[in-house]
């Protein structure tokens, strides 16, 4: 993988700053590492690879919050529109940490609002974070959360964490980003269970509206089909046997099939 991605023309973090796509449509694809290598070879002439301090594969950490009765998970599992997620997203290599509210509206568009998470350390995360007005450490986030989140922040606690590596590609026209996540691992903070999805690859095409995308015909050529994949929901379903998962069964079977192919190769 490293050899392939090093052949790409680089794009710096400063150049990336104009391609935030904070109000965007997302299309996700799930595949295997072998298929990803073929895709990267096909996309070489049409994309550039984000590079930070000489690295083109970045480490990420995420902590997801939910209500005591897992309402954010349940709303997604039941297929309701207008759902929300609250997470801490850490760009480990860049030492950047954000508290983020993600909202998916009735038209399938994702809006993300975020604020710096001051003092958070993904290498030794605090799993006891609560957003209480009387807590001097976290009351500064209260106005942000009450403006953008439909849940009472005081009811939320961390449920799930994950680690993964990400490759970020930008098309030559700078109208889209393609994120490619590998080595995905989950730990459930409520059950103590883990899930290792190392052989799986999550590809996400992020663009404003329906801009033309060079990658779509390559994905079709490799028979990599669109497939919804919420890291929070899939990680939760795999690590908490008490959660309802009827609407996720097809995706869970896809994960099982892809991982079984990796194990037999």
CSV table of C-alpha atoms in Angstrom, one decimal:
chain,number,residue,atom,x,y,z
A,1,UNK,CA,0.0,0.0,0.0
A,2,UNK,CA,2.8,2.5,1.0
A,3,UNK,CA,4.6,1.9,-2.4
A,4,UNK,CA,1.4,2.6,-4.4
A,5,UNK,CA,0.4,5.8,-2.5
A,6,UNK,CA,3.9,7.2,-2.7
A,7,UNK,CA,3.6,7.3,-6.4
A,8,UNK,CA,0.8,9.9,-6.2
A,9,UNK,CA,1.5,13.6,-6.6
A,10,UNK,CA,1.2,15.2,-3.1
A,11,UNK,CA,-1.2,17.9,-1.9
A,12,UNK,CA,-0.4,19.8,1.3
A,13,UNK,CA,-2.7,20.5,4.3
A,14,UNK,CA,-2.7,24.2,3.3
A,15,UNK,CA,-3.9,23.4,-0.2
A,16,UNK,CA,-6.6,21.1,1.4
A,17,UNK,CA,-8.0,24.0,3.5
A,18,UNK,CA,-10.1,25.2,0.6
A,19,UNK,CA,-11.8,21.8,0.2
A,20,UNK,CA,-13.6,21.5,3.5
A,21,UNK,CA,-17.0,20.3,2.0
A,22,UNK,CA,-18.7,21.0,5.4
A,23,UNK,CA,-22.2,20.8,3.6
A,24,UNK,CA,-21.9,17.8,1.4
A,25,UNK,CA,-23.2,14.5,0.1
A,26,UNK,CA,-21.4,11.3,1.1
A,27,UNK,CA,-21.3,8.0,-0.7
A,28,UNK,CA,-19.6,5.1,1.0
A,29,UNK,CA,-18.2,1.9,-0.4
A,30,UNK,CA,-17.0,-1.2,1.5
A,31,UNK,CA,-14.3,-3.5,0.1
A,32,UNK,CA,-11.1,-5.4,0.8
A,33,UNK,CA,-7.5,-4.4,0.9
A,34,UNK,CA,-6.8,-6.3,-2.3
A,35,UNK,CA,-9.5,-4.4,-4.2
A,36,UNK,CA,-8.2,-1.1,-2.7
A,37,UNK,CA,-4.7,-1.7,-4.2
A,38,UNK,CA,-6.3,-2.1,-7.7
A,39,UNK,CA,-8.3,1.0,-7.2
A,40,UNK,CA,-5.3,3.1,-6.2
A,41,UNK,CA,-3.4,1.9,-9.2
A,42,UNK,CA,-6.3,3.0,-11.5
A,43,UNK,CA,-6.8,6.4,-9.8
A,44,UNK,CA,-3.1,7.4,-9.9
A,45,UNK,CA,-3.5,10.0,-12.8
A,46,UNK,CA,-6.7,11.6,-11.6
A,47,UNK,CA,-5.9,12.2,-7.9
A,48,UNK,CA,-3.4,13.6,-5.5
A,49,UNK,CA,-2.6,12.3,-2.0
A,50,UNK,CA,-2.7,14.5,1.1
A,51,UNK,CA,0.7,14.6,2.7
A,52,UNK,CA,1.5,15.9,6.2
A,53,UNK,CA,5.1,16.0,7.4
A,54,UNK,CA,6.0,13.5,4.7
A,55,UNK,CA,3.3,11.0,5.7
A,56,UNK,CA,0.4,10.0,3.4
A,57,UNK,CA,-1.3,7.6,5.8
A,58,UNK,CA,-2.6,9.3,8.8
A,59,UNK,CA,-3.7,7.9,12.2
A,60,UNK,CA,-7.2,8.8,13.5
A,61,UNK,CA,-9.0,8.3,16.8
A,62,UNK,CA,-12.7,8.8,17.5
A,63,UNK,CA,-14.8,8.7,20.6
A,64,UNK,CA,-18.6,8.5,20.2
A,65,UNK,CA,-21.2,9.7,22.6
A,66,UNK,CA,-24.8,8.5,23.1
A,67,UNK,CA,-27.6,8.6,25.5
A,68,UNK,CA,-28.0,5.9,28.3
A,69,UNK,CA,-30.6,4.1,26.1
A,70,UNK,CA,-28.5,4.4,22.9
A,71,UNK,CA,-30.9,6.7,21.2
A,72,UNK,CA,-28.5,8.0,18.5
A,73,UNK,CA,-27.8,4.4,17.5
A,74,UNK,CA,-31.5,3.4,17.6
A,75,UNK,CA,-32.6,6.3,15.4
A,76,UNK,CA,-30.0,5.4,12.8
A,77,UNK,CA,-30.9,1.7,13.0
A,78,UNK,CA,-34.6,2.5,12.5
A,79,UNK,CA,-33.8,4.5,9.4
A,80,UNK,CA,-35.0,7.9,10.6
A,81,UNK,CA,-33.9,11.0,8.8
A,82,UNK,CA,-32.5,14.0,10.6
A,83,UNK,CA,-30.3,11.9,12.8
A,84,UNK,CA,-27.3,13.2,14.7
A,85,UNK,CA,-23.9,12.0,16.0
A,86,UNK,CA,-21.7,13.5,18.6
A,87,UNK,CA,-18.0,12.6,18.6
A,88,UNK,CA,-14.5,13.6,19.4
A,89,UNK,CA,-12.4,13.3,16.3
A,90,UNK,CA,-8.6,13.3,16.7
A,91,UNK,CA,-6.1,13.7,13.9
A,92,UNK,CA,-3.4,12.0,15.9
A,93,UNK,CA,-0.3,12.9,13.7
A,94,UNK,CA,-1.4,16.6,13.4
A,95,UNK,CA,-2.3,16.9,17.2
A,96,UNK,CA,-5.7,18.3,16.3
A,97,UNK,CA,-8.8,17.4,18.3
A,98,UNK,CA,-12.4,18.5,17.6
A,99,UNK,CA,-15.7,18.0,19.2
A,100,UNK,CA,-18.1,17.5,16.3
A,101,UNK,CA,-21.8,17.4,15.7
A,102,UNK,CA,-22.9,15.6,12.5
A,103,UNK,CA,-26.4,16.0,11.2
A,104,UNK,CA,-27.9,14.2,8.3
A,105,UNK,CA,-31.0,15.9,6.9
A,106,UNK,CA,-34.0,14.6,5.1
A,107,UNK,CA,-32.3,15.2,1.7
A,108,UNK,CA,-29.3,13.0,2.5
A,109,UNK,CA,-26.9,15.9,3.0
A,110,UNK,CA,-24.5,15.9,5.9
A,111,UNK,CA,-23.7,19.0,7.9
A,112,UNK,CA,-20.8,19.0,10.3
A,113,UNK,CA,-20.2,21.6,13.0
A,114,UNK,CA,-17.1,21.4,15.2
A,115,UNK,CA,-15.1,23.2,17.8
A,116,UNK,CA,-11.6,22.6,19.2
A,117,UNK,CA,-11.4,20.0,22.0
A,118,UNK,CA,-8.8,21.7,24.1
A,119,UNK,CA,-6.4,19.4,26.0
A,120,UNK,CA,-7.7,16.1,24.7
A,121,UNK,CA,-5.1,13.4,24.3
A,122,UNK,CA,-6.1,10.5,22.0
A,123,UNK,CA,-3.0,8.5,23.2
A,124,UNK,CA,-4.5,8.5,26.7
A,125,UNK,CA,-8.2,9.5,26.3
A,126,UNK,CA,-10.4,10.6,29.2
A,127,UNK,CA,-13.4,8.2,29.0
A,128,UNK,CA,-15.3,10.1,31.8
A,129,UNK,CA,-16.1,13.2,29.9
A,130,UNK,CA,-19.5,14.7,30.7
A,131,UNK,CA,-20.8,18.0,29.4
A,132,UNK,CA,-22.2,19.4,32.6
A,133,UNK,CA,-22.9,23.2,33.0
A,134,UNK,CA,-21.6,23.1,36.5
A,135,UNK,CA,-18.3,21.5,35.4
A,136,UNK,CA,-15.8,24.3,34.8
A,137,UNK,CA,-13.7,22.1,32.5
A,138,UNK,CA,-16.5,21.4,30.0
A,139,UNK,CA,-19.1,24.2,30.4
A,140,UNK,CA,-17.4,26.2,27.7
A,141,UNK,CA,-18.8,23.6,25.2
A,142,UNK,CA,-22.3,24.1,26.4
A,143,UNK,CA,-23.3,26.9,24.1
A,144,UNK,CA,-21.9,25.1,21.1
A,145,UNK,CA,-23.8,21.8,21.9
A,146,UNK,CA,-27.1,23.5,22.8
A,147,UNK,CA,-27.0,25.4,19.5
A,148,UNK,CA,-26.2,22.4,17.2
A,149,UNK,CA,-27.3,19.3,19.1
A,150,UNK,CA,-30.9,18.3,19.6
A,151,UNK,CA,-30.0,16.2,22.7
A,152,UNK,CA,-29.4,17.4,26.2
A,153,UNK,CA,-25.6,17.4,26.5
A,154,UNK,CA,-25.8,16.5,30.2
A,155,UNK,CA,-27.3,13.1,29.3
A,156,UNK,CA,-24.5,12.0,27.0
A,157,UNK,CA,-21.5,9.9,27.7
A,158,UNK,CA,-18.9,8.0,25.7
A,159,UNK,CA,-20.0,4.6,24.3
A,160,UNK,CA,-17.5,3.6,21.7
A,161,UNK,CA,-14.0,4.4,20.5
A,162,UNK,CA,-12.1,3.4,17.4
A,163,UNK,CA,-8.7,3.7,15.8
A,164,UNK,CA,-8.0,3.6,12.0
A,165,UNK,CA,-5.6,4.8,9.3
A,166,UNK,CA,-6.7,7.1,6.6
A,167,UNK,CA,-5.5,8.0,3.1
A,168,UNK,CA,-7.1,11.2,1.7
A,169,UNK,CA,-7.2,11.8,-2.1
A,170,UNK,CA,-8.3,14.9,-3.9
A,171,UNK,CA,-9.2,15.0,-7.6
A,172,UNK,CA,-7.2,17.2,-9.8
A,173,UNK,CA,-10.1,19.7,-10.1
A,174,UNK,CA,-10.2,20.0,-6.3
A,175,UNK,CA,-14.0,19.4,-6.3
A,176,UNK,CA,-14.1,16.3,-4.1
A,177,UNK,CA,-12.3,14.3,-1.4
A,178,UNK,CA,-11.9,10.6,-1.2
A,179,UNK,CA,-11.1,9.2,2.2
A,180,UNK,CA,-9.9,5.6,2.5
A,181,UNK,CA,-10.0,4.0,5.9
A,182,UNK,CA,-8.1,0.9,6.8
A,183,UNK,CA,-7.0,-1.0,10.0
A,184,UNK,CA,-10.3,-0.2,11.7
A,185,UNK,CA,-10.6,-1.4,15.3
A,186,UNK,CA,-13.3,-0.7,17.9
A,187,UNK,CA,-13.6,-0.9,21.6
A,188,UNK,CA,-17.0,-0.6,23.4
A,189,UNK,CA,-16.7,1.4,26.6
A,190,UNK,CA,-20.0,0.0,27.9
A,191,UNK,CA,-19.5,-3.7,27.3
A,192,UNK,CA,-15.7,-4.0,27.1
A,193,UNK,CA,-16.0,-5.9,23.8
A,194,UNK,CA,-13.6,-5.3,20.9
A,195,UNK,CA,-14.0,-5.7,17.1
A,196,UNK,CA,-11.0,-6.0,14.7
A,197,UNK,CA,-11.9,-5.1,11.1
A,198,UNK,CA,-8.3,-4.9,9.9
A,199,UNK,CA,-9.0,-6.5,6.5
A,200,UNK,CA,-11.8,-4.2,5.7
A,201,UNK,CA,-11.6,-0.9,3.7
A,202,UNK,CA,-14.2,1.9,4.0
A,203,UNK,CA,-14.1,4.4,1.1
A,204,UNK,CA,-16.1,7.6,1.2
A,205,UNK,CA,-16.6,10.0,-1.6
A,206,UNK,CA,-17.3,13.5,-0.4
A,207,UNK,CA,-18.5,16.2,-2.8
A,208,UNK,CA,-20.9,19.1,-3.0
A,209,UNK,CA,-24.0,18.0,-4.8
A,210,UNK,CA,-23.5,15.7,-7.7
A,211,UNK,CA,-20.2,17.0,-9.1
A,212,UNK,CA,-18.7,14.7,-11.8
A,213,UNK,CA,-16.3,12.2,-10.1
A,214,UNK,CA,-13.5,10.3,-11.8
A,215,UNK,CA,-13.5,7.6,-9.2
A,216,UNK,CA,-17.1,6.3,-9.8
A,217,UNK,CA,-16.4,4.5,-13.1
A,218,UNK,CA,-13.3,2.9,-11.5
A,219,UNK,CA,-15.4,1.6,-8.6
A,220,UNK,CA,-17.9,0.2,-11.0
A,221,UNK,CA,-15.2,-1.4,-13.0
A,222,UNK,CA,-13.9,-3.2,-9.9
A,223,UNK,CA,-17.5,-4.1,-8.9
A,224,UNK,CA,-17.3,-2.1,-5.6
A,225,UNK,CA,-20.8,-1.0,-5.0
A,226,UNK,CA,-22.2,1.8,-2.7
A,227,UNK,CA,-22.9,0.5,0.8
A,228,UNK,CA,-23.9,2.6,3.8
A,229,UNK,CA,-21.5,2.2,6.7
A,230,UNK,CA,-21.7,4.2,9.9
A,231,UNK,CA,-18.6,3.5,11.9
A,232,UNK,CA,-20.5,4.2,15.1
A,233,UNK,CA,-23.4,2.0,14.3
A,234,UNK,CA,-21.4,-0.9,12.8
A,235,UNK,CA,-18.9,-0.8,15.7
A,236,UNK,CA,-21.7,-0.7,18.2
A,237,UNK,CA,-23.6,-3.6,16.6
A,238,UNK,CA,-20.4,-5.7,16.5
A,239,UNK,CA,-19.5,-5.0,20.2
A,240,UNK,CA,-22.9,-4.8,22.0
A,241,UNK,CA,-25.0,-8.0,21.5
A,242,UNK,CA,-28.0,-6.4,23.3
A,243,UNK,CA,-28.5,-3.8,20.5
A,244,UNK,CA,-31.2,-4.2,17.9
A,245,UNK,CA,-29.6,-4.7,14.4
A,246,UNK,CA,-32.3,-5.9,12.0
A,247,UNK,CA,-31.7,-3.1,9.5
A,248,UNK,CA,-27.9,-3.7,9.6
A,249,UNK,CA,-28.0,-7.4,8.9
A,250,UNK,CA,-27.1,-7.1,5.2
A,251,UNK,CA,-24.1,-4.8,6.0
A,252,UNK,CA,-23.0,-7.1,8.8
A,253,UNK,CA,-23.1,-10.1,6.4
A,254,UNK,CA,-21.1,-8.1,3.8
A,255,UNK,CA,-18.4,-7.4,6.5
A,256,UNK,CA,-18.3,-11.1,7.4
A,257,UNK,CA,-17.9,-12.1,3.7
A,258,UNK,CA,-15.1,-9.6,3.0
A,259,UNK,CA,-13.2,-10.6,6.2
A,260,UNK,CA,-13.6,-14.3,5.4
A,261,UNK,CA,-12.0,-13.7,2.0
A,262,UNK,CA,-9.1,-11.9,3.6
A,263,UNK,CA,-8.5,-14.8,6.0
A,264,UNK,CA,-8.5,-17.3,3.2
A,265,UNK,CA,-6.0,-15.4,1.0
